[in-house]
Coordinates of C-alpha atoms in Angstrom, one line a residue:
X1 CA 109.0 99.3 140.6
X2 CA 112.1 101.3 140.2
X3 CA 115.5 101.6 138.6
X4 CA 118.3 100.8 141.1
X5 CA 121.8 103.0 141.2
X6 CA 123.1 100.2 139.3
X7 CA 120.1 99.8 137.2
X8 CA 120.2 103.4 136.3
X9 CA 124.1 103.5 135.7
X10 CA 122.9 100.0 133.3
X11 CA 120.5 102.5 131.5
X12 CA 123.3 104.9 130.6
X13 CA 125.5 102.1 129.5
X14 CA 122.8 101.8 127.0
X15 CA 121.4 104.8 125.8
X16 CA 125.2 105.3 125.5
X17 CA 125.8 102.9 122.8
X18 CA 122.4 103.1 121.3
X19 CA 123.7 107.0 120.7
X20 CA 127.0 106.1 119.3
X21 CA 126.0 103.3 117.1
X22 CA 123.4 105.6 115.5
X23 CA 126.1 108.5 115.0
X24 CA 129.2 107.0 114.2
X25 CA 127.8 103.2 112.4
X26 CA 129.3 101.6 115.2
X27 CA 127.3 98.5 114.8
X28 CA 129.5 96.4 117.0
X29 CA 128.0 98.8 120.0
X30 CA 124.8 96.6 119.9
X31 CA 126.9 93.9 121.2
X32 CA 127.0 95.9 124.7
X33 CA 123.7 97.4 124.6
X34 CA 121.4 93.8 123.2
X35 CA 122.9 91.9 126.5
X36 CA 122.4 95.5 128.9
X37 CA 118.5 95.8 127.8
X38 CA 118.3 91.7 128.1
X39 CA 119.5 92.1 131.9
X40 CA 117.1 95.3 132.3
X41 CA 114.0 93.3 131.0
X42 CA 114.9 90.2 132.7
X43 CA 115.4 92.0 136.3
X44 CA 112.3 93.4 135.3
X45 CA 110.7 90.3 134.9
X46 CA 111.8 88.4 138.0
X47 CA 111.0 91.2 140.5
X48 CA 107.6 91.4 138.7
X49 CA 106.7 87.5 139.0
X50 CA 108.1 87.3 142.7
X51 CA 105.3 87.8 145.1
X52 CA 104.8 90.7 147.6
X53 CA 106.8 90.1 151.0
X54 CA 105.0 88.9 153.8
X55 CA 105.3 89.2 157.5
X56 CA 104.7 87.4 160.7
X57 CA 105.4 89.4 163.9
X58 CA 105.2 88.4 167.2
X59 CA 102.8 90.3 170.3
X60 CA 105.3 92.5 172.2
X61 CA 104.3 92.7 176.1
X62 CA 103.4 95.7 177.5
X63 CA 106.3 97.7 179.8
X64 CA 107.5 100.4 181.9
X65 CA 109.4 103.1 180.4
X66 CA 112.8 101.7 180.2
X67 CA 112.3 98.8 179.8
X68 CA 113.5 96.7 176.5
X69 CA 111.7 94.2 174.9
X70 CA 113.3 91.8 172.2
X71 CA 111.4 92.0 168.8
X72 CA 111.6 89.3 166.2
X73 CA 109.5 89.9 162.5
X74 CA 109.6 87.4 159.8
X75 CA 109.6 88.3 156.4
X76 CA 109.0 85.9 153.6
X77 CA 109.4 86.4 150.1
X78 CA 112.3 85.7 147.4
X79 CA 115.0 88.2 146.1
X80 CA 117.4 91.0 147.8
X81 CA 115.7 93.2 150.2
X82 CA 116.5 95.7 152.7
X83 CA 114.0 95.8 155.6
X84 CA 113.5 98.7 158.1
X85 CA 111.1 99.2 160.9
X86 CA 108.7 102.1 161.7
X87 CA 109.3 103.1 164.9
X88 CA 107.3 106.1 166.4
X89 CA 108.1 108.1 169.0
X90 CA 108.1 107.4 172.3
X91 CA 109.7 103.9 171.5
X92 CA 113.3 103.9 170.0
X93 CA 115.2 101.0 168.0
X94 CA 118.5 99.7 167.9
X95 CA 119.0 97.4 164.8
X96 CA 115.5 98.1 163.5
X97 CA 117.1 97.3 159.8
X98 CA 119.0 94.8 157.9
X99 CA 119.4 93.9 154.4
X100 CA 119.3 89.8 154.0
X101 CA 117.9 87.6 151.3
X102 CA 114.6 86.7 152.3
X103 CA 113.0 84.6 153.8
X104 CA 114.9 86.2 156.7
X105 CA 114.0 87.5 160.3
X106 CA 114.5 91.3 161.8
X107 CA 115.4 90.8 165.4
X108 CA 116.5 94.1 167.3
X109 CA 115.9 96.1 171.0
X110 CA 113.0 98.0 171.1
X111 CA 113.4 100.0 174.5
X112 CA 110.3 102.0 175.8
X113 CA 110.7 105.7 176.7
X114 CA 107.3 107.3 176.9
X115 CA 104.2 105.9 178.6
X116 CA 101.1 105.3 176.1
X117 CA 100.1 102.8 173.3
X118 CA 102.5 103.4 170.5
X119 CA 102.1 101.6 167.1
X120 CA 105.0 99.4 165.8
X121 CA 105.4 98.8 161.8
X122 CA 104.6 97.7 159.1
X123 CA 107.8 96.6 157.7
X124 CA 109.5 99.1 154.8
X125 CA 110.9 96.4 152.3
X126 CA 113.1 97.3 149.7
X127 CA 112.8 93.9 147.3
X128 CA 115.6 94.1 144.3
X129 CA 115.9 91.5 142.2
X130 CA 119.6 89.3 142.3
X131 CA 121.3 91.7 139.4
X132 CA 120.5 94.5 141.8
X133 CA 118.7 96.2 138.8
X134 CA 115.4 97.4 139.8
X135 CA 113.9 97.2 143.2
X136 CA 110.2 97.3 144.4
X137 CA 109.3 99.3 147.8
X138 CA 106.3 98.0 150.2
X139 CA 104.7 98.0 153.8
X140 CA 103.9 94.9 154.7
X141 CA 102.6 93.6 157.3
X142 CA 99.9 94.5 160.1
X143 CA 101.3 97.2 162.6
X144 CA 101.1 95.9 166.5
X145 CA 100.6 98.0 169.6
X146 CA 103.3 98.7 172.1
X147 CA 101.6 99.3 175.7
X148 CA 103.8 100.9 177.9
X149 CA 102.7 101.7 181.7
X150 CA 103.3 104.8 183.8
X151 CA 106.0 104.1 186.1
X152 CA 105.7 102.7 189.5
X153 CA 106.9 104.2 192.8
X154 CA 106.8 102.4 195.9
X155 CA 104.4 104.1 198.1
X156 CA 104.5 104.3 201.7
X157 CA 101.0 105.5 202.2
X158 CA 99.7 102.0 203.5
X159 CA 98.8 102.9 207.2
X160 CA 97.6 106.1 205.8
X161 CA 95.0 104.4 203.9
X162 CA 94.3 102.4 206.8
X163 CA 94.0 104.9 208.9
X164 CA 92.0 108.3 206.8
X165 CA 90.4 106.0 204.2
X166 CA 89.3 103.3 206.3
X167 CA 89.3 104.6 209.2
X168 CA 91.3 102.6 211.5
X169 CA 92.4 104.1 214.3
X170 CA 94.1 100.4 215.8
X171 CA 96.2 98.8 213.0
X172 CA 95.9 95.1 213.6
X173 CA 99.5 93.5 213.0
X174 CA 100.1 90.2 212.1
X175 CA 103.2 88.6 210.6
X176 CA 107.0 90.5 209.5
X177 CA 106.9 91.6 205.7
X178 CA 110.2 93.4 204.9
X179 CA 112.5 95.6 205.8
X180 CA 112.6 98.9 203.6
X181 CA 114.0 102.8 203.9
X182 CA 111.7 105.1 205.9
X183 CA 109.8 107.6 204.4
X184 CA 107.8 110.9 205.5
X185 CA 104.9 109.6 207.4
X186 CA 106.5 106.6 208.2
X187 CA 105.7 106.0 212.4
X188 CA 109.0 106.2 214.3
X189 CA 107.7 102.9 216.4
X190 CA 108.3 101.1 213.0
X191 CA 111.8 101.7 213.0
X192 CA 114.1 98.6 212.4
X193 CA 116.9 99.6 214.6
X194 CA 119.3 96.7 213.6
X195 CA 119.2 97.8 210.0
X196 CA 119.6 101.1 210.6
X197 CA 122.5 100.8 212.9
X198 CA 124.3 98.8 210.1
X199 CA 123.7 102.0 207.6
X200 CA 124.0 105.3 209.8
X201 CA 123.7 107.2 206.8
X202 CA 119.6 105.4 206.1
X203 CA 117.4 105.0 208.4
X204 CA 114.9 101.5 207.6
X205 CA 111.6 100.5 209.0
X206 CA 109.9 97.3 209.3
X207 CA 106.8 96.9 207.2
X208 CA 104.1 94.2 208.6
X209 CA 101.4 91.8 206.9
X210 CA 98.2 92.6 207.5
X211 CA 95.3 90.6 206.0
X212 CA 92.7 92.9 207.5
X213 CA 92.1 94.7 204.7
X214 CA 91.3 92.0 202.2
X215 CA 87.6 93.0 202.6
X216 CA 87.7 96.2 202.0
X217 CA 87.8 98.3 198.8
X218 CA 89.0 102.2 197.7
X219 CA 88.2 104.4 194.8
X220 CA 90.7 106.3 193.3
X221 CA 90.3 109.4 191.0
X222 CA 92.4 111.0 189.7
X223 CA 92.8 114.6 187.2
X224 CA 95.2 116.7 186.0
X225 CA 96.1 120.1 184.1
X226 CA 97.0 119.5 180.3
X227 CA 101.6 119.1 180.2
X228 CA 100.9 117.3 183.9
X229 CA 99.1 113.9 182.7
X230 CA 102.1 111.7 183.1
X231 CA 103.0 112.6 186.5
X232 CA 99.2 112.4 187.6
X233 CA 99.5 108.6 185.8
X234 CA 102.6 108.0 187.7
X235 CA 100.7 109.0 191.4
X236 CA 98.0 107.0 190.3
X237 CA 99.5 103.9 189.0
X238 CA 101.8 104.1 192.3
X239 CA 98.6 104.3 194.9
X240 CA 96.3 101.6 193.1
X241 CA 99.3 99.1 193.2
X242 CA 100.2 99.7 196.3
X243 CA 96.9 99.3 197.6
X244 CA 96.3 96.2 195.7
X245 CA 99.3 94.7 197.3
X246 CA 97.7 95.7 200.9
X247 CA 94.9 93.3 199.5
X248 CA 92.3 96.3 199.0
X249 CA 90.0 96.0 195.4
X250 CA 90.3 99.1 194.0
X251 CA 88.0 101.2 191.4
X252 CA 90.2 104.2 189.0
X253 CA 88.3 107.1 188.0
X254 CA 89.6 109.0 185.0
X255 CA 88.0 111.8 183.0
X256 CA 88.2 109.3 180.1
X257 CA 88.1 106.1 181.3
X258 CA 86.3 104.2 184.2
X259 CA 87.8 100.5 185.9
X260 CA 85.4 99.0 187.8
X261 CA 86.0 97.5 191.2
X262 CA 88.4 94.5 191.6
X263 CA 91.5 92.7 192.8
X264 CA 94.2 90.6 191.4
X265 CA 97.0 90.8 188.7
X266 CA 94.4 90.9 186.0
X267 CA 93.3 93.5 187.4
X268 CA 96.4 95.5 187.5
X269 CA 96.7 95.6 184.3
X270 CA 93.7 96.9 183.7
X271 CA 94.3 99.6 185.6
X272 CA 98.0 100.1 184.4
X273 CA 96.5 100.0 180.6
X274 CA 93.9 102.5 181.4
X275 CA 96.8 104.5 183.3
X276 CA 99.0 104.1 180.5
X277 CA 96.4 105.4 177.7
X278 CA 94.6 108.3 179.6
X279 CA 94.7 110.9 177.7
X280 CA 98.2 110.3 175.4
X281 CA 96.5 112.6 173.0
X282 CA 95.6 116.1 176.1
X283 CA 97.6 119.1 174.4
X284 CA 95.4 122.2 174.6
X285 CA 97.2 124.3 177.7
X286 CA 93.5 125.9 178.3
X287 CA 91.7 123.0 179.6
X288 CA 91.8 121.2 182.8
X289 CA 91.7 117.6 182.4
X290 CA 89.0 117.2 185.1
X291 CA 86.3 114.9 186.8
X292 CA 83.2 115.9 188.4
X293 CA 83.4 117.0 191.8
X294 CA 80.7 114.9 192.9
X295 CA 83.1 111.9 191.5
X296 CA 85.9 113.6 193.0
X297 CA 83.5 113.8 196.7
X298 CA 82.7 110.0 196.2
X299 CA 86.6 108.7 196.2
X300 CA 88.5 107.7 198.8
X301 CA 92.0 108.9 197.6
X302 CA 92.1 112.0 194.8
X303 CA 95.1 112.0 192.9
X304 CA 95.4 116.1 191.5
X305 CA 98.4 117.3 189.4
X306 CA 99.1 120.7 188.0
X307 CA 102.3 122.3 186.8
X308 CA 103.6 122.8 190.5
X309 CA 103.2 119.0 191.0
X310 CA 101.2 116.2 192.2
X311 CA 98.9 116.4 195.2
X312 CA 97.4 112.9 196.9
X313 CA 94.5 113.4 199.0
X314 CA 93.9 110.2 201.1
X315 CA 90.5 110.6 202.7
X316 CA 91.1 114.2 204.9
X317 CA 94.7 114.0 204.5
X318 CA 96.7 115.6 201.5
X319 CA 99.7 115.3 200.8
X320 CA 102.5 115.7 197.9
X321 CA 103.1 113.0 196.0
X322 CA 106.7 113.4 196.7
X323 CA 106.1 113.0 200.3
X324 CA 104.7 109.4 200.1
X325 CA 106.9 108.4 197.9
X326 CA 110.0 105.5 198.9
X327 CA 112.3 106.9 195.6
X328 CA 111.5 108.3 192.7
X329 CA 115.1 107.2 190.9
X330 CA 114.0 103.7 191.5
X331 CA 110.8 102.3 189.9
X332 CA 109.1 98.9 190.7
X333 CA 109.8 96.1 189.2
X334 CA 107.2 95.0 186.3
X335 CA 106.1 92.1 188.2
X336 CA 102.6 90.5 187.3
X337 CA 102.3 93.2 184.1
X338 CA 102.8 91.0 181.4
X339 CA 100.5 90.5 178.8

């Protein structure tokens, strides 16, 4: 525990009179000092007796950079306090303080910037007693983990798959899908003429169902040169979800971290948390982030970034990451990531 300001300034008031009364006889100054040194030792007291804060946060669920999340801590406890969040970087705050008599509850934005696992808290409380006398600092409160996920492109590698991983040479289609803006690779028989002749300035293609693929599975590995790992996370978060939505189970390779073969939004986030973890922690600009080449011989698509950019190998076929890509200024939605 501490002197406030005001506690301090309280102090002075009576060391003050203490000084004079002894100088000058000025008895009638221990009339100003007595009830000052009461309110001292009685602020004292209080904050002394009233227990340590406590707090109660709720699980926030993982996200995609840019995305907010509403965060809401309880505190309880008794007394004054100001209360202030630690927030570390990558993950930034708005109304992360307050002061309130407690019990009270911090609720404020958190918005996600950089893709890792980030720890939220403890709690800084500043407890003063109801004078505003003397004040007692803590941390209370377990710290929780903020997951947040590479970002998502959509991909319009889908046939390639099909056709260099799987080696389909005749694409069976079924049913319509959608409608969306061509890409590089993109067959001109897939143009949806109607659309485009509404927006001369885009040009769209139709996208089909096919259930074919709902047997079949892909490997994906993926490496990276050290100030390149998010990009390479991007690439690879962007191929394993689109080829889950194809209906493909899919296996990730990462230097540090292996997901085994599956399907299915539980799935996804497995591989968006292992995505969103790999290697947060890479700085040395001498070492290659890398997987061995018999790993790298073994998978069907190789995801490879360096300082020039990210290269996507789908079976005999490489390509930029650029190329395969819908739009980069538009991420996917975080459908089916929630946890």
């Amino acid at each position: 525990m501490q002197l406030t300001r005001r506690g301090y300034a309280v102090l002075g008031v009576v060391v003050t009179a203490e000084v004079l009364a002894i100088s000058y006889g000025a008895r009638a100054l221990n009339a100003v000092a007595a009830p000052a040194v009461l309110a001292l030792v009685a602020s004292t007291v209080q904050l002394w007796r009233t227990p340590a804060p406590t707090v109660d946060r709720d699980h926030v669920p993982a996200a995609f950079p840019g995305d907010t999340r509403e965060v809401s801590v309880a505190v309880d406890g008794g007394g004054v306090a100001e209360i202030a969040e630690t927030v570390p970087d990558g993950l930034t705050a708005e109304g992360a303080s307050t002061e309130a008599s407690l019990p009270a509850t911090l609720t404020y934005t958190l918005t996600c910037a950089e893709r890792g696992r980030h720890k939220l808290g403890p709690l800084e409380i500043r407890a003063r007693d109801m004078l505003g006398l003397v004040e007692r600092t803590t941390r209370s409160g377990s710290a929780t983990h903020v997951l947040v996920y590479p970002p998502v492109y959509q991909v319009a590698g889908r046939e390639v798959i099909l056709q260099h991983v799987l080696e389909r040479s005749d694409i069976e289609r079924q049913e319509f899908d959608s409608v969306r803006e061509y890409a590089p690779g993109d067959p001109l028989r897939d143009v949806h003429w109607k659309s485009t002749a509404k927006s001369p300035d885009e040009i769209y293609v139709t996208q089909f169902a096919d259930n074919r693929v709902e047997d079949d599975e892909i490997t994906i590995a993926a490496t990276g040169q050290a100030g390149s790992i998010d990009e390479m996370a991007a690439a690879a978060a962007s191929v394993a979800v689109m080829a889950l939505d194809a209906g493909l189970a899919v296996e990730l390779r990462l230097p540090d971290a292996h997901v085994r073969m599956g399907r299915g939004e539980g799935h996804r986030q497995r591989l968006l948390a292992a995505l969103a973890e790999t290697d947060t922690d890479f700085t040395s600009p001498f070492k290659s982030y890398a997987l061995d080449d018999d790993v790298l011989a073994d998978a069907d698509v190789v995801v490879r970034s360096t300082g020039d950019g990210v290269s996507v190998t789908f079976g005999s076929d490489e390509r930029d990451f650029e190329e395969v890509t819908v739009s980069r200024e538009n991420p996917l939605t975080t459908r089916g990531v929630e946890s």
